[in-house]
Coordinates of C-alpha atoms and ligand atoms in Angstrom, one line a residue:
X206 CA 155.7 2.8 76.9
X207 CA 159.4 3.2 77.2
X208 CA 161.9 2.7 74.4
X209 CA 163.1 -0.5 76.1
X210 CA 159.6 -2.1 75.9
X211 CA 159.1 -1.4 72.2
X212 CA 159.2 -4.4 69.9
X213 CA 162.1 -4.6 67.5
X214 CA 160.8 -4.9 63.9
X215 CA 163.3 -5.5 61.1
X216 CA 162.3 -4.9 57.5
X217 CA 164.5 -6.8 54.9
X218 CA 164.5 -4.9 51.6
X219 CA 164.0 -1.3 50.7
X220 CA 162.0 -1.7 47.4
X221 CA 158.5 -0.3 46.9
X222 CA 157.0 -2.8 49.4
X223 CA 159.6 -2.7 52.2
X224 CA 160.0 1.1 52.2
X225 CA 156.3 1.7 52.4
X226 CA 155.9 -1.0 55.1
X227 CA 158.7 0.5 57.2
X228 CA 157.5 4.1 57.3
X229 CA 153.8 3.2 57.6
X230 CA 154.5 0.9 60.5
X231 CA 156.8 3.4 62.3
X232 CA 153.9 5.9 62.1
X233 CA 151.0 3.6 62.9
X234 CA 152.6 1.9 65.9
X235 CA 154.9 4.6 66.9
X236 CA 155.0 4.0 70.6
X237 CA 155.1 0.2 70.3
X238 CA 157.7 -0.6 67.7
X239 CA 161.2 0.4 66.8
X240 CA 161.7 -0.2 63.0
X241 CA 165.0 -0.9 61.3
X242 CA 165.2 -1.5 57.6
X243 CA 168.2 -3.3 56.0
X244 CA 169.2 -2.9 52.4
X245 CA 172.6 -2.7 50.7
X246 CA 171.8 0.7 49.2
X247 CA 171.3 4.1 50.7
X248 CA 169.0 5.3 48.0
X249 CA 165.6 4.1 46.8
X250 CA 165.6 2.6 43.3
X251 CA 162.6 3.0 41.1
X252 CA 162.9 -0.4 39.7
X253 CA 160.1 -0.1 37.2
X254 CA 162.0 2.7 35.5
X255 CA 165.2 0.7 35.0
X256 CA 164.6 0.4 31.2
X257 CA 164.6 4.2 31.2
X258 CA 168.0 4.3 33.0
X259 CA 169.2 1.8 30.4
X260 CA 168.3 4.2 27.6
X261 CA 170.1 7.2 29.2
X262 CA 167.3 8.9 31.0
X263 CA 167.8 10.5 34.4
X264 CA 165.7 9.0 37.1
X265 CA 165.4 10.3 40.6
X266 CA 166.8 8.1 43.3
X267 CA 165.8 9.7 46.7
X268 CA 167.9 8.9 49.7
X269 CA 166.0 6.6 52.2
X270 CA 166.7 9.2 54.8
X271 CA 164.3 11.6 53.0
X272 CA 161.5 9.1 53.4
X273 CA 162.3 8.1 57.0
X274 CA 163.7 11.1 58.8
X275 CA 164.3 9.7 62.3
X276 CA 161.4 7.4 62.3
X277 CA 163.1 4.3 60.8
X278 CA 166.7 3.3 61.3
X279 CA 168.6 2.2 58.2
X280 CA 171.2 -0.5 58.3
X281 CA 173.3 -0.8 55.1
X282 CA 173.9 -4.5 54.6
X283 CA 173.0 -7.8 52.9
X284 CA 170.8 -10.3 54.9
X285 CA 172.3 -13.7 54.5
X286 CA 170.1 -15.7 56.8
X287 CA 166.9 -15.3 58.9
X288 CA 167.5 -17.2 62.1
X289 CA 163.9 -17.4 63.2
X290 CA 164.7 -19.5 66.3
X291 CA 167.1 -16.9 67.7
X292 CA 165.1 -14.0 66.3
X293 CA 167.9 -12.4 64.4
X294 CA 169.0 -11.6 60.9
X295 CA 172.6 -12.5 60.0
X296 CA 174.2 -10.0 57.7
X297 CA 177.0 -10.7 55.2
X298 CA 179.5 -8.8 57.4
X299 CA 178.9 -11.3 60.2
X300 CA 176.8 -8.9 62.4
X301 CA 173.3 -9.8 63.6
X302 CA 170.2 -7.8 63.8
X303 CA 167.8 -9.0 66.6
X304 CA 164.1 -8.8 65.9
X305 CA 160.8 -9.6 67.6
X306 CA 159.0 -9.4 64.3
X307 CA 160.2 -9.3 60.7
X308 CA 158.8 -7.9 57.5
X309 CA 160.3 -9.9 54.6
X310 CA 160.4 -7.7 51.4
X311 CA 163.5 -8.8 49.7
X312 CA 161.9 -8.7 46.2
X313 CA 162.9 -10.4 43.1
X314 CA 165.5 -10.3 40.3
X315 CA 165.4 -11.1 36.6
X316 CA 165.9 -14.9 36.3
X317 CA 169.2 -15.4 34.6
X318 CA 169.7 -18.7 36.4
X319 CA 167.5 -21.0 34.4
X320 CA 169.2 -20.7 31.0
X321 CA 172.9 -21.4 30.6
X322 CA 174.9 -18.4 29.4
X323 CA 172.3 -15.8 30.2
X324 CA 174.2 -14.5 33.3
X325 CA 177.5 -14.4 31.4
X326 CA 176.5 -13.1 27.9
X327 CA 173.3 -11.0 28.3
X328 CA 172.8 -7.6 29.9
X329 CA 170.0 -7.4 32.4
X330 CA 168.0 -4.8 34.5
X331 CA 168.5 -5.7 38.1
X332 CA 169.7 -2.5 39.6
X333 CA 171.2 0.9 38.6
X334 CA 174.7 -0.4 37.9
X335 CA 173.5 -3.1 35.6
X336 CA 171.1 -0.7 33.8
X337 CA 174.0 1.8 33.4
X338 CA 176.2 -0.9 31.9
X339 CA 173.5 -1.5 29.3
X340 CA 173.1 2.2 28.7
X341 CA 176.8 2.5 28.0
X342 CA 176.7 -0.5 25.6
X343 CA 173.7 0.8 23.7
X344 CA 175.0 4.4 23.5
X345 CA 178.2 3.2 21.8
X346 CA 176.5 0.7 19.5
X347 CA 177.1 1.4 15.8
X348 CA 174.6 1.6 12.9
X349 CA 172.6 -1.7 12.4
X350 CA 173.9 -3.5 15.5
X351 CA 171.5 -6.3 16.3
X352 CA 170.0 -6.1 19.8
X353 CA 168.1 -9.2 21.0
X354 CA 165.7 -8.6 23.8
X355 CA 164.7 -12.0 25.3
X356 CA 161.4 -12.2 27.0
X357 CA 157.9 -11.2 25.7
X358 CA 156.5 -10.2 29.1
X359 CA 156.0 -6.6 30.1
X360 CA 159.6 -6.0 30.9
X361 CA 160.8 -7.3 27.6
X362 CA 158.2 -5.3 25.7
X363 CA 159.0 -2.1 27.6
X364 CA 162.7 -2.6 27.1
X365 CA 162.5 -3.4 23.3
X366 CA 160.2 -0.5 22.5
X367 CA 162.2 2.0 24.6
X368 CA 165.4 1.1 22.7
X369 CA 163.6 1.2 19.3
X370 CA 162.2 4.7 20.1
X371 CA 165.5 6.0 21.3
X372 CA 168.0 4.4 18.9
X373 CA 166.3 4.0 15.5
X374 CA 169.7 3.1 14.0
X375 CA 169.8 -0.2 15.9
X376 CA 168.1 -3.5 14.7
X377 CA 165.9 -4.6 17.7
X378 CA 164.6 -8.1 17.9
X379 CA 162.1 -9.2 20.5
X380 CA 162.4 -13.0 21.2
X381 CA 159.5 -14.7 23.0
X382 CA 158.6 -18.3 23.7
X383 CA 154.9 -17.6 23.1
X384 CA 153.1 -15.1 20.8
X385 CA 153.5 -11.4 21.5
X386 CA 151.0 -10.2 24.1
X387 CA 149.3 -13.6 24.2
X388 CA 147.6 -12.7 27.6
X389 CA 146.0 -9.5 26.3
X390 CA 142.6 -8.9 24.7
X391 CA 142.5 -9.2 20.9
X392 CA 142.4 -5.4 20.4
X393 CA 145.2 -4.8 22.8
X394 CA 147.3 -7.5 21.1
X395 CA 146.7 -6.0 17.7
X396 CA 147.7 -2.5 19.0
X397 CA 150.9 -3.9 20.4
X398 CA 151.8 -5.7 17.2
X399 CA 151.1 -2.5 15.2
X400 CA 153.4 -0.5 17.5
X401 CA 156.1 -3.1 17.2
X402 CA 155.8 -3.1 13.4
X403 CA 155.9 0.7 13.2
X404 CA 159.1 0.8 15.2
X405 CA 160.7 -1.8 13.0
X406 CA 161.2 -4.3 15.8
X407 CA 161.7 -7.8 14.5
X408 CA 159.5 -10.4 16.3
X409 CA 160.9 -13.9 16.9
X410 CA 157.9 -15.8 18.3
X411 CA 157.5 -19.3 19.6
X412 CA 161.2 -19.3 20.2
X413 CA 162.3 -21.1 23.4
X414 CA 165.8 -20.0 24.2
X415 CA 167.9 -22.8 25.6
X416 CA 171.3 -21.1 25.8
X417 CA 173.1 -17.8 25.3
X418 CA 176.4 -17.8 23.5
X419 CA 178.6 -14.8 23.1
X420 CA 177.2 -14.0 19.7
X421 CA 173.9 -15.9 19.4
X422 CA 170.9 -17.4 21.2
X423 CA 170.4 -21.2 20.8
X424 CA 166.7 -22.1 20.4
X425 CA 165.0 -25.4 21.5
X426 CA 164.5 -26.4 17.8
X427 CA 168.3 -26.1 17.2
X428 CA 168.2 -22.9 15.3
X429 CA 170.2 -19.8 16.2
X430 CA 169.3 -16.1 16.6
X431 CA 172.5 -13.9 16.1
X432 CA 173.0 -10.7 18.1
X433 CA 175.5 -8.0 18.7
X434 CA 174.1 -7.4 22.1
X435 CA 171.5 -9.3 24.1
X436 CA 169.3 -8.3 27.0
X437 CA 167.7 -10.9 29.3
X438 CA 164.2 -10.1 30.4
X439 CA 163.0 -13.7 30.9
X440 CA 160.8 -13.4 34.0
X441 CA 161.5 -12.7 37.7
X442 CA 162.7 -15.0 40.4
X443 CA 162.0 -14.4 44.1
X444 CA 164.8 -13.8 46.6
X445 CA 166.1 -17.2 47.8
X446 CA 166.5 -15.9 51.4
X447 CA 163.3 -17.4 52.8
X448 CA 163.9 -20.8 51.3
X449 CA 167.6 -20.8 52.3
X450 CA 166.6 -19.9 55.9
X451 CA 164.2 -22.9 56.2
X452 CA 161.0 -20.9 56.1
X453 CA 158.0 -22.5 54.3
X454 CA 157.8 -21.2 50.7
X455 CA 155.5 -21.6 47.7
X456 CA 156.4 -23.2 44.4
X457 CA 157.9 -19.8 43.3
X458 CA 160.1 -19.5 46.4
X459 CA 158.0 -16.8 47.9
X460 CA 157.0 -16.9 51.6
X461 CA 154.0 -19.1 52.2
X462 CA 151.5 -16.9 54.0
X463 CA 148.1 -16.7 55.6
X464 CA 145.4 -14.2 54.7
X465 CA 147.2 -11.4 56.7
X466 CA 150.5 -12.2 55.0
X467 CA 152.0 -13.9 58.1
X468 CA 154.3 -16.8 57.4
X469 CA 152.5 -20.1 57.8
X470 CA 155.6 -21.6 59.4
X471 CA 156.8 -18.6 61.4
X472 CA 153.9 -16.2 62.1
X473 CA 156.2 -13.5 63.5
X474 CA 157.5 -13.0 59.9
X475 CA 155.2 -11.1 57.5
X476 CA 155.8 -10.9 53.8
X477 CA 155.3 -8.0 51.3
X478 CA 155.9 -7.4 47.6
X479 CA 157.4 -9.9 45.2
X480 CA 158.4 -12.2 48.0
X481 CA 154.9 -12.6 49.3
X482 CA 153.2 -15.8 48.3
X483 CA 149.5 -15.8 47.4
X484 CA 147.4 -15.8 50.5
X485 CA 144.4 -18.2 50.6
X486 CA 141.9 -15.7 49.2
X487 CA 138.3 -16.4 49.6
X488 CA 138.0 -14.8 46.1
X489 CA 140.6 -13.2 43.9
X490 CA 143.6 -14.0 41.8
X491 CA 147.1 -15.2 42.5
X492 CA 149.6 -12.4 43.4
X493 CA 152.1 -12.0 40.5
X494 CA 155.4 -10.2 40.9
X495 CA 154.6 -6.6 39.9
X496 CA 154.3 -3.1 41.3
X497 CA 150.5 -3.4 41.6
X498 CA 150.8 -5.7 44.6
X499 CA 153.7 -3.9 46.3
X500 CA 151.6 -1.0 47.7
X501 CA 148.7 -3.1 49.0
X502 CA 151.0 -5.8 50.4
X503 CA 153.5 -3.4 51.9
X504 CA 150.6 -1.5 53.6
X505 CA 149.1 -4.8 54.7
X506 CA 152.4 -6.1 56.2
X507 CA 152.7 -2.9 58.3
X508 CA 149.0 -3.1 59.4
X509 CA 149.4 -6.8 60.3
X510 CA 152.3 -6.0 62.6
X511 CA 150.6 -2.9 64.0
X512 CA 147.6 -5.0 64.9
X513 CA 149.6 -7.8 66.5
X514 CA 151.7 -5.5 68.7
X515 CA 148.4 -4.2 70.1
X516 CA 147.2 -7.7 70.7
X517 CA 144.6 -7.6 68.0
X518 CA 143.8 -10.0 65.2
X519 CA 145.0 -8.4 61.9
X520 CA 142.5 -8.0 59.1
X521 CA 143.0 -10.0 55.9
X522 CA 144.6 -8.6 52.7
X523 CA 141.9 -7.2 50.4
X524 CA 143.2 -6.9 46.9
X525 CA 142.0 -7.0 43.3
X526 CA 143.7 -6.1 40.0
X527 CA 142.8 -3.0 38.0
X528 CA 145.1 -2.8 35.0
X529 CA 148.2 -3.9 33.2
X530 CA 150.0 -0.6 32.2
X531 CA 152.7 -1.1 29.5
X532 CA 154.9 1.8 28.3
X533 CA 155.8 1.7 24.6
X534 CA 158.6 4.2 24.7
X535 CA 157.9 7.7 26.1
X536 CA 155.2 8.7 23.5
X537 CA 153.0 5.6 23.3
X538 CA 151.6 3.2 25.7
X539 CA 149.0 0.4 26.2
X540 CA 146.8 0.1 29.3
X541 CA 145.0 -3.1 29.4
X542 CA 142.2 -2.9 32.0
X543 CA 141.5 -6.2 33.7
X544 CA 138.9 -7.5 36.1
X545 CA 139.7 -8.1 39.8
X546 CA 140.9 -11.5 38.8
X547 CA 143.5 -10.1 36.4
X548 CA 141.6 -11.2 33.3
X549 CA 141.6 -8.7 30.4
X550 CA 138.4 -6.8 29.8
X551 CA 137.5 -5.1 26.5
X552 CA 138.6 -1.7 27.9
X553 CA 141.9 -0.3 27.0
X554 CA 143.8 2.9 26.6
X555 CA 146.4 3.6 23.9
X556 CA 148.7 6.3 22.5
X557 CA 149.8 9.4 24.3
X558 CA 147.0 9.2 26.8
X559 CA 148.2 5.7 27.8
X560 CA 151.8 7.0 28.0
X561 CA 150.6 9.7 30.4
X562 CA 148.5 7.3 32.4
X563 CA 151.5 5.0 32.8
X564 CA 153.7 7.9 33.8
X565 CA 151.3 9.1 36.4
X566 CA 151.1 5.5 37.9
X567 CA 154.9 5.2 37.9
X568 CA 155.4 8.7 39.4
X569 CA 152.9 8.2 42.2
X570 CA 154.9 5.6 44.2
X571 CA 157.5 8.0 45.6
X572 CA 155.1 10.7 46.8
X573 CA 152.9 8.0 48.3
X574 CA 155.8 6.7 50.4
X575 CA 156.7 10.2 51.4
X576 CA 153.1 11.0 52.4
X577 CA 153.0 8.0 54.7
X578 CA 155.6 9.7 56.8
X579 CA 153.3 12.6 57.5
X580 CA 150.0 10.8 57.4
X581 CA 150.5 7.2 58.4
X582 CA 147.9 4.9 56.8
X583 CA 147.3 7.4 53.9
X584 CA 147.9 4.8 51.2
X585 CA 144.6 3.2 50.3
X586 CA 143.4 1.3 47.2
X587 CA 140.0 0.9 45.7
X588 CA 138.7 -2.6 46.2
X589 CA 135.6 -4.4 45.2
X590 CA 135.2 -8.0 46.3
X591 CA 135.6 -10.2 43.2
X592 CA 132.8 -12.5 42.3
X593 CA 133.3 -15.9 44.0
X594 CA 133.5 -17.7 40.6
X595 CA 136.7 -15.9 39.7
X596 CA 138.4 -18.3 42.2
X597 CA 137.5 -21.3 40.1
X598 CA 139.2 -20.1 36.9
X599 CA 142.3 -18.2 37.8
X600 CA 144.1 -16.6 34.9
X601 CA 147.6 -17.6 33.7
X602 CA 149.8 -14.9 35.1
X603 CA 151.5 -12.7 32.5
X604 CA 154.5 -11.9 34.7
X605 CA 156.2 -8.6 34.4
Ligands
LIG924 C1 162.6 -2.8 33.9 C2 161.5 -3.2 34.8 C3 160.2 -2.6 34.5 C4 159.2 -3.0 35.3 N1 157.9 -2.4 35.0 C5 156.9 -2.7 35.7 C6 155.6 -2.2 35.4 O1 155.5 -1.5 34.5 N2 154.6 -2.5 36.3 C7 154.8 -3.4 37.3 O2 153.8 -3.6 38.0 N3 155.9 -3.9 37.6 C8 157.0 -3.6 36.9 N4 158.2 -4.2 37.2 C9 158.3 -5.1 38.3 C10 158.5 -4.3 39.6 O3 159.6 -3.4 39.5 C11 158.7 -5.2 40.8 O4 157.6 -6.1 40.9 C12 158.7 -4.4 42.1 O5 159.9 -3.6 42.1 C13 158.8 -5.4 43.3 O6 158.9 -4.6 44.5 P1 159.5 -5.2 45.9 O7 159.5 -4.0 46.8 O8 158.7 -6.4 46.2 O9 161.0 -5.6 45.6 P2 162.2 -5.0 44.8 O10 161.8 -3.8 44.1 O11 162.8 -6.1 44.1 O12 163.1 -4.5 46.0 C14 163.7 -5.4 46.9 C15 164.7 -4.7 47.7 O13 165.3 -5.6 48.6 C16 166.7 -5.5 48.7 N5 167.2 -6.8 49.0 C17 167.1 -8.0 48.3 N6 167.7 -9.0 48.9 C18 168.2 -8.5 50.1 C19 168.9 -9.0 51.1 N7 169.3 -10.3 51.1 N8 169.3 -8.2 52.1 C20 169.0 -6.9 52.1 N9 168.3 -6.3 51.1 C21 167.9 -7.1 50.1 C22 167.1 -5.0 47.3 O14 168.3 -4.3 47.4 C23 165.9 -4.1 47.0 O15 166.1 -2.8 47.4 C24 159.3 -3.9 36.4 C25 160.6 -4.4 36.7 C26 161.7 -4.1 35.9 C27 163.0 -4.6 36.2

C-alpha cells in the first residue's frame, strides 16, 4: 500500500496513554496508517512523579523522539477543537491537522476550578513548571512554615509524606474532606495513620474546603485553617476538549465509549487514559483516572484502530484492577492489593519493600513504551475475568 493510501491517525496528548498508543499503532499497522501525535511539549513527563520534582528530585524526561524515531510524527501544539465533521483537529495557532481516525488521550489536570481561590492561592502539580515553582517555594521556606496539602486522595498523601520526609523543619498539614485512607482496608488505614503520625503530619479530617484565601483555607463549617503555603491536590478533572467539541461525554467529561473504547457518538474517535469513559463492561469496575488504566487503554486504543483499518471488528477492552500503590516518601510505602473490581483485599505490602514495589511500577512505564517501538504489541497485562456479581456492587472510586 502506498504512503498516499495510508489512513491518517492523529493522537491528541503525549501522556502515558497517548504515547504508548501512538508507537504501538505505528508498529502494529505500519503499512496502513500514518501516525501524528500532537502535544505542546517535546518531552515526555512522568506525571506520577511530579511530587518528586516538587521536592527537588531529578526525574528523567525523555524526548518523544527517543520513543518514536521516524515511526510517529510529532506536532508541537495545543488542540483547541476536534472538528469531527470535517475530520480535522484545530490547533491554537490556527492550523488544522486532518485525520481519518483520532485517538483522544488529552488526560486530566488537578481540579482547581471547583473551589474559589484554589487556582490563585494554591500551588499544584499539573506539569514540570508548576512542580518546579512549588520546589522553589518549599526549598526557601523557613523553620516552622505551615504547609497545607489539600486532598486526602493518593496524590495528596504522596505529596504530604514526600514533603514531611524531605523537609522535617516544615509543619505539614493534610486536609481532607473524609477520613484518611477511608477507602483502604482497616490494616492499611492503620498503617497509613501511623506513618503520618511518625512524620509529624497534622491531620485535618472531615474538613470540606470551600475557599482558598492568601493565608488560610475556609471550611464549610465556617472555621479556618491557616497556612504559609498551600498545595491543591483535590482530585482530577478530565480535559474539556471532547465536551467543547460536541462529542458525547460521561458525567466526568470523559469520552463516552463502547467496549472497544470507540466514541459512541463518533466511532472514528477512540479514547485512552484519563479521558476514556468507562466502557459498558460485562463485568468489572469503573475506570478511574490513574496510571493503572493508561497502559491497558492506550494499548486497546491502538489495537482498536489497527483492527478497524484492516476491516476487522476490534476486541473489547479487558481490564481488572490489581493494586493501589502509594509512596510514603522514598523509604516507605503502602501497597493495597485490590480485587479486579478495585475493592481492597486483606493483602498489603508496607515499608521499604512497598517503596521498592512502587518504584518498580513507576519506573516500568518508560521502558514499556520504548519496547513497543522494537516489539509492537509487547505490552500485555495479566487479566482474570471478574466474577459477574462485582458489577452489581461497584466500589466508590478513591481517585488519585
Ligand atoms: C503527583 C501525581 C502523582 C500521581 N501518582 C499516581 C500513582 O501513584 N498511581 C497512579 O495510578 N496514578 C497517579 N497519578 C495519576 C496519573 O499520573 C494520571 O492518571 C496519568 O498521568 C494519566 O495519563 P494520561 O496519559 O491519560 O494523561 P496525562 O498524563 O494527563 O497526559 C495528557 C497529555 O495530553 C496533553 N494535552 C492535554 N490537552 C491537550 C490538548 N488540548 N492538545 C494537545 N495536547 C494536550 C498534555 O500535555 C499531556 O502530555 C498521579 C498524578 C499526579 C499529578
